[in-house]
PDB file of C-alpha atoms in Angstrom:
ATOM      1  CA  UNK G   1     100.923  96.970 126.149  1.00  0.00           C
ATOM      2  CA  UNK G   2     104.394  98.399 124.822  1.00  0.00           C
ATOM      3  CA  UNK G   3     107.814  97.323 123.393  1.00  0.00           C
ATOM      4  CA  UNK G   4     110.089  95.791 125.570  1.00  0.00           C
ATOM      5  CA  UNK G   5     112.794  98.752 126.551  1.00  0.00           C
ATOM      6  CA  UNK G   6     115.015  95.088 125.636  1.00  0.00           C
ATOM      7  CA  UNK G   7     113.346  94.998 122.241  1.00  0.00           C
ATOM      8  CA  UNK G   8     115.911  95.751 119.250  1.00  0.00           C
ATOM      9  CA  UNK G   9     113.611  96.200 115.926  1.00  0.00           C
ATOM     10  CA  UNK G  10     114.944  96.563 112.378  1.00  0.00           C
ATOM     11  CA  UNK G  11     112.557  97.836 109.531  1.00  0.00           C
ATOM     12  CA  UNK G  12     112.573  96.140 106.211  1.00  0.00           C
ATOM     13  CA  UNK G  13     114.912  93.405 107.512  1.00  0.00           C
ATOM     14  CA  UNK G  14     115.362  90.717 106.229  1.00  0.00           C
ATOM     15  CA  UNK G  15     112.894  91.938 102.954  1.00  0.00           C
ATOM     16  CA  UNK G  16     110.674  94.994 102.155  1.00  0.00           C
ATOM     17  CA  UNK G  17     107.973  95.242 104.450  1.00  0.00           C
ATOM     18  CA  UNK G  18     108.830  92.914 107.243  1.00  0.00           C
ATOM     19  CA  UNK G  19     110.922  93.565 110.458  1.00  0.00           C
ATOM     20  CA  UNK G  20     113.060  91.760 112.820  1.00  0.00           C
ATOM     21  CA  UNK G  21     112.781  91.996 116.657  1.00  0.00           C
ATOM     22  CA  UNK G  22     115.207  90.361 119.002  1.00  0.00           C
ATOM     23  CA  UNK G  23     114.796  90.810 122.843  1.00  0.00           C
ATOM     24  CA  UNK G  24     118.665  90.911 124.155  1.00  0.00           C
ATOM     25  CA  UNK G  25     117.300  89.375 127.929  1.00  0.00           C
ATOM     26  CA  UNK G  26     115.694  86.212 126.573  1.00  0.00           C
ATOM     27  CA  UNK G  27     117.524  86.113 123.448  1.00  0.00           C
ATOM     28  CA  UNK G  28     114.569  85.564 121.341  1.00  0.00           C
ATOM     29  CA  UNK G  29     114.621  86.508 117.554  1.00  0.00           C
ATOM     30  CA  UNK G  30     111.183  86.742 115.381  1.00  0.00           C
ATOM     31  CA  UNK G  31     110.159  87.923 111.829  1.00  0.00           C
ATOM     32  CA  UNK G  32     106.904  90.221 111.720  1.00  0.00           C
ATOM     33  CA  UNK G  33     105.201  91.640 108.919  1.00  0.00           C
ATOM     34  CA  UNK G  34     104.874  95.372 108.298  1.00  0.00           C
ATOM     35  CA  UNK G  35     101.323  95.287 109.594  1.00  0.00           C
ATOM     36  CA  UNK G  36     101.843  93.473 112.812  1.00  0.00           C
ATOM     37  CA  UNK G  37     105.038  96.360 113.111  1.00  0.00           C
ATOM     38  CA  UNK G  38     102.034  98.950 112.757  1.00  0.00           C
ATOM     39  CA  UNK G  39      99.954  97.524 115.208  1.00  0.00           C
ATOM     40  CA  UNK G  40     102.853  97.518 118.286  1.00  0.00           C
ATOM     41  CA  UNK G  41     104.027 101.071 117.090  1.00  0.00           C
ATOM     42  CA  UNK G  42      99.944 102.198 117.746  1.00  0.00           C
ATOM     43  CA  UNK G  43      99.015  99.355 120.489  1.00  0.00           C
ATOM     44  CA  UNK G  44      97.159 102.095 121.790  1.00  0.00           C
ATOM     45  CA  UNK G  45      95.269 104.214 119.181  1.00  0.00           C
ATOM     46  CA  UNK G  46      91.484 103.532 118.815  1.00  0.00           C
ATOM     47  CA  UNK G  47      92.002 102.951 114.919  1.00  0.00           C
ATOM     48  CA  UNK G  48      94.155 100.154 115.618  1.00  0.00           C
ATOM     49  CA  UNK G  49      91.167  97.970 117.693  1.00  0.00           C
ATOM     50  CA  UNK G  50      90.672  95.787 114.731  1.00  0.00           C
ATOM     51  CA  UNK G  51      93.792  94.905 114.016  1.00  0.00           C
ATOM     52  CA  UNK G  52      94.992  93.944 117.665  1.00  0.00           C
ATOM     53  CA  UNK G  53      91.684  91.897 117.436  1.00  0.00           C
ATOM     54  CA  UNK G  54      93.294  90.352 114.230  1.00  0.00           C
ATOM     55  CA  UNK G  55      96.647  89.901 115.333  1.00  0.00           C
ATOM     56  CA  UNK G  56      95.433  89.040 119.075  1.00  0.00           C
ATOM     57  CA  UNK G  57      97.469  85.503 118.911  1.00  0.00           C
ATOM     58  CA  UNK G  58     100.462  87.121 117.420  1.00  0.00           C
ATOM     59  CA  UNK G  59     100.389  89.504 120.408  1.00  0.00           C
ATOM     60  CA  UNK G  60     100.071  86.833 122.834  1.00  0.00           C
ATOM     61  CA  UNK G  61     102.925  84.793 121.709  1.00  0.00           C
ATOM     62  CA  UNK G  62     105.160  88.230 121.690  1.00  0.00           C
ATOM     63  CA  UNK G  63     103.776  89.125 125.464  1.00  0.00           C
ATOM     64  CA  UNK G  64     105.115  85.553 126.159  1.00  0.00           C
ATOM     65  CA  UNK G  65     108.266  85.676 124.515  1.00  0.00           C
ATOM     66  CA  UNK G  66     109.336  89.093 126.597  1.00  0.00           C
ATOM     67  CA  UNK G  67     108.429  91.197 123.769  1.00  0.00           C
ATOM     68  CA  UNK G  68     105.492  92.985 124.992  1.00  0.00           C
ATOM     69  CA  UNK G  69     105.066  94.229 127.951  1.00  0.00           C
ATOM     70  CA  UNK G  70     101.855  96.015 130.281  1.00  0.00           C
ATOM     71  CA  UNK G  71     104.494  98.425 132.600  1.00  0.00           C
ATOM     72  CA  UNK G  72     107.231  99.479 133.467  1.00  0.00           C
ATOM     73  CA  UNK G  73     108.246  97.377 136.309  1.00  0.00           C
ATOM     74  CA  UNK G  74     107.128  94.389 134.143  1.00  0.00           C
ATOM     75  CA  UNK G  75     110.335  95.397 131.910  1.00  0.00           C
ATOM     76  CA  UNK G  76     112.667  95.843 134.552  1.00  0.00           C
ATOM     77  CA  UNK G  77     111.858  91.976 136.371  1.00  0.00           C
ATOM     78  CA  UNK G  78     114.317  89.823 135.003  1.00  0.00           C
ATOM     79  CA  UNK G  79     113.182  87.084 132.924  1.00  0.00           C
ATOM     80  CA  UNK G  80     113.401  84.296 135.594  1.00  0.00           C
ATOM     81  CA  UNK G  81     111.445  86.141 138.490  1.00  0.00           C
ATOM     82  CA  UNK G  82     108.769  83.605 138.847  1.00  0.00           C
ATOM     83  CA  UNK G  83     111.487  80.746 139.151  1.00  0.00           C
ATOM     84  CA  UNK G  84     113.304  83.170 141.644  1.00  0.00           C
ATOM     85  CA  UNK G  85     110.371  83.714 143.943  1.00  0.00           C
ATOM     86  CA  UNK G  86     109.652  80.363 143.667  1.00  0.00           C
ATOM     87  CA  UNK G  87     112.699  79.072 144.867  1.00  0.00           C
ATOM     88  CA  UNK G  88     112.638  81.858 147.602  1.00  0.00           C
ATOM     89  CA  UNK G  89     109.748  80.008 148.669  1.00  0.00           C
ATOM     90  CA  UNK G  90     110.775  76.799 148.847  1.00  0.00           C
ATOM     91  CA  UNK G  91     114.220  78.269 151.443  1.00  0.00           C
ATOM     92  CA  UNK G  92     111.724  79.821 153.549  1.00  0.00           C
ATOM     93  CA  UNK G  93     109.636  76.468 154.431  1.00  0.00           C
TER      94      UNK G  93
END
């Protein structure tokens, strides 16, 4: 997992040891702690395995909101790609 290319991160905002994430495609906005930001920055590093488990719920939520993606292909999909695919299937029937 990694941050979407559509995510803008502002560190130490709105206060010290916090970051503000903004997803430009979904317009989601969220404030995260410095510790969670460190996990995002070092997601694949073995040293952060325990931290990933500790923040599993938050990471899942960030993925649901579009901030985290599993591949570059997933990042390239439109925010409504599931809806578009379902609508296309209905039209073909």
